Amino acid sequence: MNSLDQLYQEVILDHNRHPRNFRKIDTASFTATGFNPLCGDQVTIYLTVQHDIIQDISFQGQGCAISIASASLMTEVLKGKTLAEAQALFDMLHASLTSDAIVSPTTTKLQVLTGVKNYPARIKCATLAWHAGIAAIHQEHQKITTE
Ligand code: ZN
């Protein structure tokens, strides 16, 4: 097992056992739920957004270790980011996992998430929370433009 594999396993197991931000935000600006029928994973993302910045983000759900750990990592990565930064991180992660794009993640958390590429059957588990998070953010943009 190389060092990235080892890091990957340790971080995924840790976040699965002790998910960060695993709660509901009652006053969330936006929520979205994602479902991955291939594995049975379901996660709901809660976002509080003010002035284009993600003030708070949390999730609830159930699924395999990778889907829960990925959601947990995502909440840690996205908290405090602008919506544009969140979109850019999603695009980077998505390109990294679904194409041959070579990316150099800047943080250990992102490195672990892109490491899922080595486990192709689990990529949908890893991106589920991100798809839900981005869907929630796009609702926000729609609301802003229609008001
Ligand atoms: Zn899964």
PDB file of C-alpha atoms and ligand atoms in Angstrom:
ATOM      1  CA  MET A   1       0.000   0.000   0.000  1.00  0.00           C
ATOM      2  CA  ASN A   2       1.528   3.348  -0.984  1.00  0.00           C
ATOM      3  CA  SER A   3       1.307   6.443   1.155  1.00  0.00           C
ATOM      4  CA  LEU A   4      -1.649   7.976  -0.695  1.00  0.00           C
ATOM      5  CA  ASP A   5      -3.618   4.743  -0.329  1.00  0.00           C
ATOM      6  CA  GLN A   6      -2.821   4.693   3.336  1.00  0.00           C
ATOM      7  CA  LEU A   7      -3.725   8.352   3.809  1.00  0.00           C
ATOM      8  CA  TYR A   8      -6.894   7.793   1.828  1.00  0.00           C
ATOM      9  CA  GLN A   9      -7.984   4.864   3.976  1.00  0.00           C
ATOM     10  CA  GLU A  10      -7.208   6.639   7.230  1.00  0.00           C
ATOM     11  CA  VAL A  11      -9.065   9.824   6.299  1.00  0.00           C
ATOM     12  CA  ILE A  12     -12.080   8.005   4.839  1.00  0.00           C
ATOM     13  CA  LEU A  13     -12.402   5.762   7.885  1.00  0.00           C
ATOM     14  CA  ASP A  14     -12.013   8.676  10.268  1.00  0.00           C
ATOM     15  CA  HIS A  15     -14.651  10.797   8.538  1.00  0.00           C
ATOM     16  CA  ASN A  16     -17.012   7.842   8.239  1.00  0.00           C
ATOM     17  CA  ARG A  17     -16.746   7.076  11.954  1.00  0.00           C
ATOM     18  CA  HIS A  18     -16.915  10.712  13.015  1.00  0.00           C
ATOM     19  CA  PRO A  19     -18.680  12.692  10.283  1.00  0.00           C
ATOM     20  CA  ARG A  20     -18.108  16.432  10.571  1.00  0.00           C
ATOM     21  CA  ASN A  21     -21.064  18.820  10.399  1.00  0.00           C
ATOM     22  CA  PHE A  22     -23.513  15.905  10.528  1.00  0.00           C
ATOM     23  CA  ARG A  23     -26.637  17.816  11.512  1.00  0.00           C
ATOM     24  CA  LYS A  24     -29.600  19.616  10.062  1.00  0.00           C
ATOM     25  CA  ILE A  25     -29.564  23.417   9.757  1.00  0.00           C
ATOM     26  CA  ASP A  26     -33.143  24.427  10.549  1.00  0.00           C
ATOM     27  CA  THR A  27     -32.647  27.903   9.122  1.00  0.00           C
ATOM     28  CA  ALA A  28     -30.749  26.770   6.003  1.00  0.00           C
ATOM     29  CA  SER A  29     -31.067  29.037   2.977  1.00  0.00           C
ATOM     30  CA  PHE A  30     -31.023  26.025   0.694  1.00  0.00           C
ATOM     31  CA  THR A  31     -31.055  22.262   0.795  1.00  0.00           C
ATOM     32  CA  ALA A  32     -30.706  19.566  -1.815  1.00  0.00           C
ATOM     33  CA  THR A  33     -30.787  15.800  -1.591  1.00  0.00           C
ATOM     34  CA  GLY A  34     -28.758  13.471  -3.722  1.00  0.00           C
ATOM     35  CA  PHE A  35     -29.349   9.769  -4.242  1.00  0.00           C
ATOM     36  CA  ASN A  36     -26.963   7.251  -5.726  1.00  0.00           C
ATOM     37  CA  PRO A  37     -29.047   4.221  -6.719  1.00  0.00           C
ATOM     38  CA  LEU A  38     -25.969   2.177  -7.629  1.00  0.00           C
ATOM     39  CA  CYS A  39     -24.972   2.002  -3.998  1.00  0.00           C
ATOM     40  CA  GLY A  40     -28.017   3.199  -2.070  1.00  0.00           C
ATOM     41  CA  ASP A  41     -26.318   6.321  -0.756  1.00  0.00           C
ATOM     42  CA  GLN A  42     -28.503   9.307   0.126  1.00  0.00           C
ATOM     43  CA  VAL A  43     -27.288  12.640   1.449  1.00  0.00           C
ATOM     44  CA  THR A  44     -29.046  15.922   2.114  1.00  0.00           C
ATOM     45  CA  ILE A  45     -26.939  19.079   2.127  1.00  0.00           C
ATOM     46  CA  TYR A  46     -27.903  22.184   4.091  1.00  0.00           C
ATOM     47  CA  LEU A  47     -26.387  25.557   3.225  1.00  0.00           C
ATOM     48  CA  THR A  48     -26.561  28.961   4.806  1.00  0.00           C
ATOM     49  CA  VAL A  49     -25.386  31.578   2.314  1.00  0.00           C
ATOM     50  CA  GLN A  50     -24.928  35.266   2.962  1.00  0.00           C
ATOM     51  CA  HIS A  51     -23.318  37.782   0.625  1.00  0.00           C
ATOM     52  CA  ASP A  52     -22.246  34.953  -1.711  1.00  0.00           C
ATOM     53  CA  ILE A  53     -20.279  33.239   1.060  1.00  0.00           C
ATOM     54  CA  ILE A  54     -21.097  29.825   2.503  1.00  0.00           C
ATOM     55  CA  GLN A  55     -21.505  30.730   6.154  1.00  0.00           C
ATOM     56  CA  ASP A  56     -22.532  27.279   7.266  1.00  0.00           C
ATOM     57  CA  ILE A  57     -22.878  23.890   5.621  1.00  0.00           C
ATOM     58  CA  SER A  58     -23.955  20.558   6.992  1.00  0.00           C
ATOM     59  CA  PHE A  59     -25.334  17.239   5.870  1.00  0.00           C
ATOM     60  CA  GLN A  60     -27.371  14.269   6.920  1.00  0.00           C
ATOM     61  CA  GLY A  61     -27.802  10.954   5.260  1.00  0.00           C
ATOM     62  CA  GLN A  62     -26.874   7.356   5.072  1.00  0.00           C
ATOM     63  CA  GLY A  63     -24.713   5.335   2.784  1.00  0.00           C
ATOM     64  CA  CYS A  64     -21.358   3.699   2.349  1.00  0.00           C
ATOM     65  CA  ALA A  65     -18.187   4.918   4.020  1.00  0.00           C
ATOM     66  CA  ILE A  66     -17.033   6.832   0.937  1.00  0.00           C
ATOM     67  CA  SER A  67     -20.293   8.729   0.456  1.00  0.00           C
ATOM     68  CA  ILE A  68     -20.434   9.776   4.113  1.00  0.00           C
ATOM     69  CA  ALA A  69     -16.728  10.618   4.325  1.00  0.00           C
ATOM     70  CA  SER A  70     -16.901  12.614   1.088  1.00  0.00           C
ATOM     71  CA  ALA A  71     -19.868  14.642   2.359  1.00  0.00           C
ATOM     72  CA  SER A  72     -18.057  15.251   5.630  1.00  0.00           C
ATOM     73  CA  LEU A  73     -14.884  16.369   3.844  1.00  0.00           C
ATOM     74  CA  MET A  74     -16.902  18.573   1.521  1.00  0.00           C
ATOM     75  CA  THR A  75     -18.536  20.465   4.399  1.00  0.00           C
ATOM     76  CA  GLU A  76     -15.103  21.169   5.841  1.00  0.00           C
ATOM     77  CA  VAL A  77     -13.672  22.258   2.492  1.00  0.00           C
ATOM     78  CA  LEU A  78     -16.588  24.504   1.465  1.00  0.00           C
ATOM     79  CA  LYS A  79     -17.327  26.315   4.709  1.00  0.00           C
ATOM     80  CA  GLY A  80     -16.284  29.954   4.341  1.00  0.00           C
ATOM     81  CA  LYS A  81     -15.807  29.686   0.576  1.00  0.00           C
ATOM     82  CA  THR A  82     -17.579  31.921  -1.918  1.00  0.00           C
ATOM     83  CA  LEU A  83     -20.099  30.322  -4.248  1.00  0.00           C
ATOM     84  CA  ALA A  84     -17.684  30.837  -7.146  1.00  0.00           C
ATOM     85  CA  GLU A  85     -14.895  29.086  -5.233  1.00  0.00           C
ATOM     86  CA  ALA A  86     -17.246  26.217  -4.393  1.00  0.00           C
ATOM     87  CA  GLN A  87     -18.166  25.852  -8.058  1.00  0.00           C
ATOM     88  CA  ALA A  88     -14.484  25.892  -9.080  1.00  0.00           C
ATOM     89  CA  LEU A  89     -13.640  23.184  -6.532  1.00  0.00           C
ATOM     90  CA  PHE A  90     -16.530  21.055  -7.760  1.00  0.00           C
ATOM     91  CA  ASP A  91     -15.400  21.495 -11.372  1.00  0.00           C
ATOM     92  CA  MET A  92     -11.839  20.545 -10.418  1.00  0.00           C
ATOM     93  CA  LEU A  93     -12.964  17.468  -8.519  1.00  0.00           C
ATOM     94  CA  HIS A  94     -15.375  16.411 -11.238  1.00  0.00           C
ATOM     95  CA  ALA A  95     -12.750  16.805 -13.988  1.00  0.00           C
ATOM     96  CA  SER A  96     -10.217  14.941 -11.923  1.00  0.00           C
ATOM     97  CA  LEU A  97     -12.540  11.993 -11.284  1.00  0.00           C
ATOM     98  CA  THR A  98     -14.225  11.707 -14.666  1.00  0.00           C
ATOM     99  CA  SER A  99     -11.471  12.540 -17.137  1.00  0.00           C
ATOM    100  CA  ASP A 100      -7.740  12.190 -17.560  1.00  0.00           C
ATOM    101  CA  ALA A 101      -7.202  15.704 -16.287  1.00  0.00           C
ATOM    102  CA  ILE A 102      -4.196  15.950 -14.031  1.00  0.00           C
ATOM    103  CA  VAL A 103      -4.895  18.116 -11.034  1.00  0.00           C
ATOM    104  CA  SER A 104      -2.728  18.910  -8.060  1.00  0.00           C
ATOM    105  CA  PRO A 105      -5.045  19.358  -5.114  1.00  0.00           C
ATOM    106  CA  THR A 106      -3.869  22.031  -2.734  1.00  0.00           C
ATOM    107  CA  THR A 107      -5.077  20.421   0.471  1.00  0.00           C
ATOM    108  CA  THR A 108      -4.922  16.960   1.973  1.00  0.00           C
ATOM    109  CA  LYS A 109      -8.716  16.794   2.036  1.00  0.00           C
ATOM    110  CA  LEU A 110      -8.969  17.441  -1.690  1.00  0.00           C
ATOM    111  CA  GLN A 111      -6.103  15.020  -2.326  1.00  0.00           C
ATOM    112  CA  VAL A 112      -8.058  12.295  -0.572  1.00  0.00           C
ATOM    113  CA  LEU A 113     -11.202  13.070  -2.566  1.00  0.00           C
ATOM    114  CA  THR A 114      -9.390  12.988  -5.895  1.00  0.00           C
ATOM    115  CA  GLY A 115      -7.723   9.753  -4.714  1.00  0.00           C
ATOM    116  CA  VAL A 116     -11.084   8.040  -5.183  1.00  0.00           C
ATOM    117  CA  LYS A 117     -10.119   7.948  -8.852  1.00  0.00           C
ATOM    118  CA  ASN A 118      -8.167   4.804  -7.987  1.00  0.00           C
ATOM    119  CA  TYR A 119     -11.482   3.157  -7.105  1.00  0.00           C
ATOM    120  CA  PRO A 120     -13.623   3.755 -10.222  1.00  0.00           C
ATOM    121  CA  ALA A 121     -16.659   1.885  -8.876  1.00  0.00           C
ATOM    122  CA  ARG A 122     -16.878   4.347  -6.009  1.00  0.00           C
ATOM    123  CA  ILE A 123     -16.629   7.641  -7.907  1.00  0.00           C
ATOM    124  CA  LYS A 124     -20.397   8.207  -7.811  1.00  0.00           C
ATOM    125  CA  CYS A 125     -20.318   7.667  -4.055  1.00  0.00           C
ATOM    126  CA  ALA A 126     -17.618  10.322  -3.732  1.00  0.00           C
ATOM    127  CA  THR A 127     -19.282  12.933  -5.940  1.00  0.00           C
ATOM    128  CA  LEU A 128     -22.843  12.487  -4.624  1.00  0.00           C
ATOM    129  CA  ALA A 129     -22.606  15.102  -1.872  1.00  0.00           C
ATOM    130  CA  TRP A 130     -20.884  17.534  -4.245  1.00  0.00           C
ATOM    131  CA  HIS A 131     -23.627  17.174  -6.843  1.00  0.00           C
ATOM    132  CA  ALA A 132     -26.220  17.860  -4.146  1.00  0.00           C
ATOM    133  CA  GLY A 133     -24.250  20.836  -2.820  1.00  0.00           C
ATOM    134  CA  ILE A 134     -23.888  22.381  -6.256  1.00  0.00           C
ATOM    135  CA  ALA A 135     -27.582  21.788  -7.000  1.00  0.00           C
ATOM    136  CA  ALA A 136     -28.420  23.719  -3.836  1.00  0.00           C
ATOM    137  CA  ILE A 137     -26.131  26.575  -4.849  1.00  0.00           C
ATOM    138  CA  HIS A 138     -27.750  26.820  -8.280  1.00  0.00           C
ATOM    139  CA  GLN A 139     -31.172  27.126  -6.670  1.00  0.00           C
ATOM    140  CA  GLU A 140     -29.776  30.120  -4.861  1.00  0.00           C
ATOM    141  CA  HIS A 141     -28.631  31.728  -8.100  1.00  0.00           C
ATOM    142  CA  GLN A 142     -32.026  31.157  -9.669  1.00  0.00           C
ATOM    143  CA  LYS A 143     -33.747  32.779  -6.738  1.00  0.00           C
ATOM    144  CA  ILE A 144     -31.461  35.769  -6.902  1.00  0.00           C
ATOM    145  CA  THR A 145     -32.060  36.345 -10.614  1.00  0.00           C
ATOM    146  CA  THR A 146     -35.843  35.982 -10.435  1.00  0.00           C
ATOM    147  CA  GLU A 147     -36.358  38.382  -7.543  1.00  0.00           C
TER     148      GLU A 147
HETATM  149 ZN    ZN B   1     -21.634   4.385  -1.977  1.00  0.00          ZN
END
